């Protein structure tokens, strides 16, 4: 009887051990969902990651991808959307969003391949005109990167930027004013904004020697304050804010209400802009947002953005004209020539009267791009400012402080933190260019499609990445008196030691020439291709797999004497015979694709290994995560002979 009791306790203990991870994951997910629904994405990410570590789950991966995208961490978002898009149960939205984050990370050809998958999978769900814009955006971005606008100069303003966000820089009464959620100036904040994990936005002013916080408290809890726009002629300041709802607003809105952005104004000489501020006519805190205010030079026209009903979709740009009594007239939507089904933000006008704004709905590089309204045509249309003014990330809040010069915000790769302030000049005089080619060090033949990176020394914030053309050629626009490093990489070649050079002392327009020679891998040196995926139980070459196989073709074209074996591998699930046949079909498909690209068949050997050459410990009978199994579902190649 005693033995039976002990055995019962043992079974109970083992059962409790078995269910405790499940219970822990359920508890973590419940807390994570609560934070996610409250827009507290920083906390949600931590909880979802812990839950995913307990058990890899597609729904948890989806929430992690969405959370990283919301906080604009596109590098991590790409990792998670890749898992979703390449999952056997991938949804169209997963693939579409994966394409978007690839664009954000300068991978335009890869992004287009994902959009092609969407077209094949969506069956009319995505409007053809929307897909056409996405395709054209990828193609245009590649052209813009390879042909930068030479007259544009843009520099990160490190003296003002922090690890957090800075944007909306504009001239004001005492210097350059901008919005920021930095900790500097907000030490020991009472409330942290859950979306970003930083303090709420406040306004700062940059003088000659220092950046100081604008003292303008609202006195009713946590608020976003800024950015602002000024009219010296009218002695006015207009700014965007969030505030706590009044008791009556809470009663009217009900329990599930999102606090919207509002616009307020005050006189420039008010001791505290936040006190006794005047609400804008179109404020409606429980129904819609109004923000991004911009006053014309005369102060008689106010432009703003809003998601109020009746727009084209997302946030639209509107304007109001001041009445004779000083109040604002009816809001006018700028119409479909400017506004799209996406988001239009941050209207602005330069000193010549040209209208600028940011959008993610027009043909662009990715995220928000800056556009100028070309009014010289009978029917005005928007023109993308191109590269390097725009980037694959978000570029917005253009403000001019003199003709063709001013400030723009961007969270492009390599900045000081989130959104950074950049100074720009649209009319640079001295043109210094760099041209060159990428070649196989052994054969001296061009290496098509190689990724070439130009980095200003000590200024990774302004690194530029392009792909070499079919002839291996590339070109860049350079700044004066600057030191650079130049490097390149391509599948099948060894890492390249960066070369350095300088434009110091160059005082007239010129073109420098720098060629890069990549050393190919040697015989029997295995190259693992992690980005070639196949749909479940299929051997068809997907658009994204084709892109990776193109890189192998480029390697083979750079050395006509090389023969390779291209091998496909599976994970340990399923029978031996099934996996051997499946991987052989996949290897054959890959070889057939290379042949279709002009590679001679006798230079290629296709071999399927099933799960006979696992890359990790996940043999049959061993419990592994989906990610660990994915590590074994790979394609490799190595040089057989030269």
Coordinates of N, CA, C and O in Angstrom, one line a residue, residues 542-638:
X542 N 10.4 29.1 -55.7 CA 9.7 30.3 -55.3 C 10.4 31.5 -55.8 O 11.7 31.4 -56.0
X543 N 9.8 32.7 -55.9 CA 10.5 33.9 -56.4 C 11.6 34.3 -55.4 O 12.7 34.7 -55.9
X544 N 11.5 34.1 -54.1 CA 12.6 34.4 -53.2 C 13.7 33.4 -53.3 O 14.9 33.8 -53.2
X545 N 13.4 32.1 -53.6 CA 14.5 31.2 -53.8 C 15.2 31.5 -55.1 O 16.5 31.3 -55.2
X546 N 14.5 31.9 -56.1 CA 15.1 32.2 -57.4 C 16.1 33.4 -57.2 O 17.2 33.3 -57.9
X547 N 15.8 34.3 -56.3 CA 16.7 35.4 -56.1 C 18.1 34.9 -55.6 O 19.1 35.4 -55.9
X548 N 18.0 33.9 -54.6 CA 19.2 33.4 -54.1 C 20.0 32.5 -55.1 O 21.2 32.6 -55.2
X549 N 19.2 31.8 -55.9 CA 19.9 31.0 -57.0 C 20.6 31.9 -58.0 O 21.6 31.5 -58.6
X550 N 20.0 33.1 -58.2 CA 20.7 34.1 -59.1 C 22.1 34.4 -58.6 O 23.0 34.7 -59.4
X551 N 22.3 34.4 -57.3 CA 23.6 34.7 -56.8 C 24.6 33.6 -57.1 O 25.8 33.9 -57.3
X552 N 24.1 32.4 -57.1 CA 25.0 31.2 -57.5 C 25.3 31.4 -59.0 O 26.4 31.1 -59.4
X553 N 24.3 31.7 -59.8 CA 24.5 31.9 -61.2 C 25.6 33.0 -61.4 O 26.5 32.9 -62.3
X554 N 25.5 34.1 -60.6 CA 26.5 35.2 -60.7 C 27.9 34.6 -60.4 O 28.9 35.0 -61.1
X555 N 28.0 33.8 -59.4 CA 29.3 33.2 -59.0 C 29.8 32.3 -60.2 O 31.0 32.4 -60.6
X556 N 29.0 31.5 -60.8 CA 29.4 30.6 -61.8 C 29.8 31.4 -63.1 O 30.7 31.0 -63.8
X557 N 29.0 32.5 -63.4 CA 29.3 33.3 -64.5 C 30.7 34.0 -64.4 O 31.3 34.4 -65.4
X558 N 31.1 34.3 -63.2 CA 32.4 34.9 -62.9 C 33.6 34.0 -63.1 O 34.7 34.5 -63.2
X559 N 33.3 32.7 -63.2 CA 34.4 31.7 -63.5 C 33.8 30.5 -64.3 O 33.2 29.6 -63.7
X560 N 33.9 30.6 -65.6 CA 33.3 29.6 -66.5 C 33.8 28.2 -66.3 O 33.3 27.2 -66.9
X561 N 35.0 28.0 -65.6 CA 35.6 26.7 -65.5 C 35.2 25.9 -64.2 O 35.5 24.8 -64.1
X562 N 34.4 26.6 -63.4 CA 34.0 25.9 -62.1 C 32.9 25.0 -62.3 O 31.9 25.3 -63.0
X563 N 32.9 23.8 -61.7 CA 31.8 22.8 -61.6 C 31.4 22.7 -60.1 O 32.3 22.7 -59.2
X564 N 30.1 22.7 -59.8 CA 29.7 22.6 -58.4 C 28.7 21.5 -58.2 O 28.0 21.0 -59.2
X565 N 28.6 21.0 -57.0 CA 27.5 20.1 -56.6 C 26.6 21.0 -55.8 O 27.0 21.7 -54.9
X566 N 25.3 20.9 -56.1 CA 24.2 21.6 -55.4 C 23.4 20.6 -54.7 O 22.8 19.7 -55.3
X567 N 23.4 20.7 -53.4 CA 22.8 19.6 -52.6 C 21.6 20.2 -51.7 O 21.7 21.3 -51.3
X568 N 20.6 19.4 -51.6 CA 19.4 19.7 -50.8 C 19.3 18.8 -49.6 O 19.6 17.6 -49.7
X569 N 18.9 19.4 -48.4 CA 18.8 18.6 -47.2 C 17.5 18.8 -46.5 O 16.8 19.8 -46.7
X570 N 17.1 17.8 -45.8 CA 15.8 17.8 -45.1 C 16.0 17.7 -43.6 O 17.1 17.3 -43.1
X571 N 14.9 17.9 -42.8 CA 15.0 17.6 -41.4 C 14.6 16.2 -41.2 O 14.3 15.4 -42.1
X572 N 14.7 15.7 -40.0 CA 14.6 14.2 -39.7 C 13.1 13.7 -39.6 O 12.9 12.5 -39.4
X573 N 12.2 14.6 -39.8 CA 10.8 14.2 -39.7 C 10.4 13.5 -41.1 O 10.8 14.0 -42.1
X574 N 9.5 12.5 -41.0 CA 9.2 11.8 -42.3 C 10.1 10.6 -42.5 O 11.1 10.5 -41.8
X575 N 9.7 9.8 -43.4 CA 10.5 8.6 -43.7 C 11.8 8.9 -44.5 O 11.9 9.9 -45.1
X576 N 12.7 8.0 -44.4 CA 14.0 8.1 -45.1 C 13.8 8.2 -46.6 O 14.3 9.1 -47.3
X577 N 13.0 7.3 -47.2 CA 12.8 7.2 -48.6 C 12.1 8.5 -49.1 O 12.4 9.1 -50.1
X578 N 11.1 9.0 -48.3 CA 10.3 10.1 -48.7 C 11.2 11.4 -48.8 O 11.2 12.1 -49.8
X579 N 12.1 11.6 -47.8 CA 12.9 12.7 -47.7 C 14.1 12.7 -48.8 O 14.5 13.7 -49.3
X580 N 14.5 11.5 -49.1 CA 15.6 11.3 -50.1 C 15.0 11.8 -51.5 O 15.6 12.5 -52.2
X581 N 13.8 11.3 -51.8 CA 13.1 11.7 -53.0 C 12.8 13.2 -53.1 O 13.0 13.8 -54.1
X582 N 12.3 13.7 -52.0 CA 11.9 15.1 -51.9 C 13.1 16.0 -52.1 O 13.1 17.0 -52.9
X583 N 14.2 15.7 -51.4 CA 15.4 16.6 -51.5 C 16.1 16.4 -52.9 O 16.6 17.4 -53.4
X584 N 16.0 15.2 -53.5 CA 16.5 15.1 -54.9 C 15.7 15.9 -55.8 O 16.3 16.6 -56.7
X585 N 14.4 16.0 -55.7 CA 13.5 16.8 -56.6 C 13.9 18.3 -56.4 O 13.9 19.0 -57.4
X586 N 14.1 18.7 -55.2 CA 14.5 20.1 -54.9 C 15.8 20.4 -55.5 O 16.0 21.5 -56.0
X587 N 16.8 19.5 -55.3 CA 18.1 19.8 -55.9 C 18.0 19.8 -57.4 O 18.6 20.7 -58.1
X588 N 17.2 18.9 -58.0 CA 17.0 18.9 -59.5 C 16.4 20.2 -59.9 O 16.8 20.8 -61.0
X589 N 15.4 20.7 -59.2 CA 14.7 22.0 -59.5 C 15.7 23.1 -59.5 O 15.7 24.0 -60.4
X590 N 16.6 23.1 -58.5 CA 17.5 24.2 -58.4 C 18.5 24.2 -59.5 O 18.9 25.3 -60.1
X591 N 19.0 23.0 -59.9 CA 19.9 22.9 -61.0 C 19.2 23.3 -62.3 O 19.8 24.0 -63.2
X592 N 17.9 22.9 -62.5 CA 17.2 23.2 -63.7 C 17.0 24.8 -63.8 O 17.1 25.3 -64.9
X593 N 16.8 25.4 -62.7 CA 16.7 26.9 -62.7 C 18.0 27.5 -63.2 O 18.0 28.4 -64.0
X594 N 19.2 27.0 -62.6 CA 20.5 27.6 -63.0 C 20.7 27.3 -64.5 O 21.3 28.2 -65.2
X595 N 20.3 26.2 -65.0 CA 20.4 25.9 -66.5 C 19.6 26.9 -67.3 O 20.1 27.4 -68.3
X596 N 18.4 27.2 -66.8 CA 17.6 28.2 -67.5 C 18.2 29.6 -67.5 O 17.8 30.5 -68.3
X597 N 19.2 29.9 -66.6 CA 19.9 31.1 -66.5 C 21.1 31.1 -67.4 O 22.0 32.0 -67.3
X598 N 21.3 30.1 -68.1 CA 22.5 30.0 -69.0 C 23.7 29.3 -68.5 O 24.7 29.3 -69.2
X599 N 23.6 28.6 -67.4 CA 24.7 27.8 -66.9 C 24.6 26.4 -67.5 O 23.6 25.8 -67.5
X600 N 25.8 26.0 -68.1 CA 25.8 24.7 -68.7 C 25.5 23.5 -67.8 O 26.0 23.5 -66.6
X601 N 24.7 22.6 -68.2 CA 24.2 21.5 -67.3 C 25.4 20.6 -66.9 O 25.4 20.1 -65.7
X602 N 26.5 20.5 -67.7 CA 27.6 19.7 -67.3 C 28.5 20.3 -66.2 O 29.4 19.7 -65.7
X603 N 28.1 21.5 -65.8 CA 28.9 22.2 -64.7 C 28.1 22.0 -63.4 O 28.6 22.5 -62.4
X604 N 27.0 21.3 -63.4 CA 26.2 21.2 -62.2 C 25.8 19.8 -61.9 O 25.5 19.0 -62.8
X605 N 25.9 19.5 -60.6 CA 25.5 18.1 -60.1 C 24.4 18.3 -59.0 O 24.7 19.1 -58.1
X606 N 23.3 17.7 -59.2 CA 22.2 17.8 -58.2 C 22.2 16.6 -57.3 O 22.3 15.4 -57.8
X607 N 22.2 16.8 -56.0 CA 22.2 15.7 -55.1 C 21.3 15.9 -53.9 O 21.4 17.0 -53.2
X608 N 20.3 15.0 -53.6 CA 19.5 15.1 -52.5 C 20.0 14.2 -51.4 O 20.2 13.0 -51.7
X609 N 20.1 14.7 -50.2 CA 20.7 13.9 -49.1 C 19.7 13.5 -48.0 O 20.0 12.9 -47.0
X610 N 18.4 13.9 -48.2 CA 17.4 13.6 -47.2 C 17.9 14.2 -45.9 O 18.3 15.3 -45.8
X611 N 17.8 13.3 -44.8 CA 18.3 13.8 -43.5 C 19.6 13.1 -43.1 O 19.8 12.9 -41.9
X612 N 20.4 12.6 -44.1 CA 21.6 11.9 -43.8 C 22.7 12.8 -43.3 O 23.7 12.3 -42.8
X613 N 22.6 14.1 -43.5 CA 23.7 15.0 -43.1 C 23.1 16.2 -42.3 O 23.0 17.4 -42.8
X614 N 22.6 15.9 -41.1 CA 22.0 16.9 -40.3 C 23.0 17.9 -39.8 O 24.1 17.5 -39.5
X615 N 22.6 19.2 -39.7 CA 23.5 20.2 -39.3 C 23.5 20.4 -37.8 O 24.3 21.2 -37.2
X616 N 22.6 19.7 -37.1 CA 22.5 19.9 -35.6 C 22.1 18.5 -35.0 O 22.2 17.5 -35.6
X617 N 21.7 18.5 -33.8 CA 21.4 17.3 -33.0 C 20.0 16.7 -33.3 O 19.6 15.7 -32.7
X618 N 19.2 17.3 -34.1 CA 17.8 17.0 -34.2 C 17.6 15.7 -35.1 O 16.9 15.7 -36.1
X619 N 18.1 14.6 -34.6 CA 17.9 13.3 -35.3 C 16.5 12.8 -34.9 O 15.8 13.4 -34.1
X620 N 16.2 11.7 -35.5 CA 14.8 11.1 -35.3 C 14.6 10.7 -33.8 O 15.5 10.2 -33.2
X621 N 13.5 11.1 -33.3 CA 13.1 10.8 -31.9 C 13.5 11.8 -30.9 O 13.2 11.8 -29.8
X622 N 14.3 12.8 -31.4 CA 14.7 13.9 -30.5 C 13.8 15.1 -30.7 O 13.6 15.5 -31.8
X623 N 13.3 15.6 -29.6 CA 12.3 16.7 -29.7 C 13.1 18.0 -29.9 O 14.0 18.4 -29.2
X624 N 12.7 18.7 -31.0 CA 13.3 20.0 -31.4 C 12.3 21.0 -31.7 O 11.1 20.7 -32.1
X625 N 12.7 22.3 -31.7 CA 11.8 23.3 -32.1 C 11.7 23.4 -33.6 O 12.5 22.9 -34.3
X626 N 10.7 24.1 -34.1 CA 10.5 24.3 -35.5 C 11.7 25.0 -36.1 O 12.2 24.7 -37.2
X627 N 12.3 26.0 -35.3 CA 13.5 26.7 -35.8 C 14.7 25.8 -35.9 O 15.4 25.9 -36.9
X628 N 14.8 24.9 -35.0 CA 16.0 23.9 -35.1 C 15.8 23.0 -36.3 O 16.8 22.6 -36.9
X629 N 14.6 22.5 -36.5 CA 14.3 21.7 -37.7 C 14.6 22.5 -39.0 O 15.1 22.0 -40.0
X630 N 14.2 23.8 -39.0 CA 14.4 24.6 -40.2 C 15.9 24.7 -40.5 O 16.3 24.8 -41.7
X631 N 16.7 24.7 -39.5 CA 18.2 24.8 -39.7 C 18.7 23.6 -40.6 O 19.7 23.8 -41.3
X632 N 18.0 22.5 -40.5 CA 18.4 21.3 -41.3 C 17.8 21.4 -42.7 O 18.3 20.7 -43.6
X633 N 16.7 22.1 -42.9 CA 16.1 22.2 -44.3 C 16.9 23.3 -45.0 O 16.5 24.5 -45.1
X634 N 17.9 22.9 -45.7 CA 18.8 23.9 -46.3 C 19.3 23.4 -47.7 O 19.1 22.2 -48.0
X635 N 19.9 24.3 -48.4 CA 20.5 24.0 -49.7 C 22.0 24.5 -49.5 O 22.3 25.5 -49.0
X636 N 22.9 23.7 -50.1 CA 24.3 24.0 -50.0 C 24.9 23.8 -51.4 O 24.3 23.1 -52.3
X637 N 26.1 24.4 -51.6 CA 26.8 24.0 -52.8 C 28.3 24.1 -52.5 O 28.7 24.7 -51.5
X638 N 29.1 23.3 -53.2 CA 30.5 23.4 -53.1 C 31.2 23.1 -54.4 O 30.6 22.5 -55.3

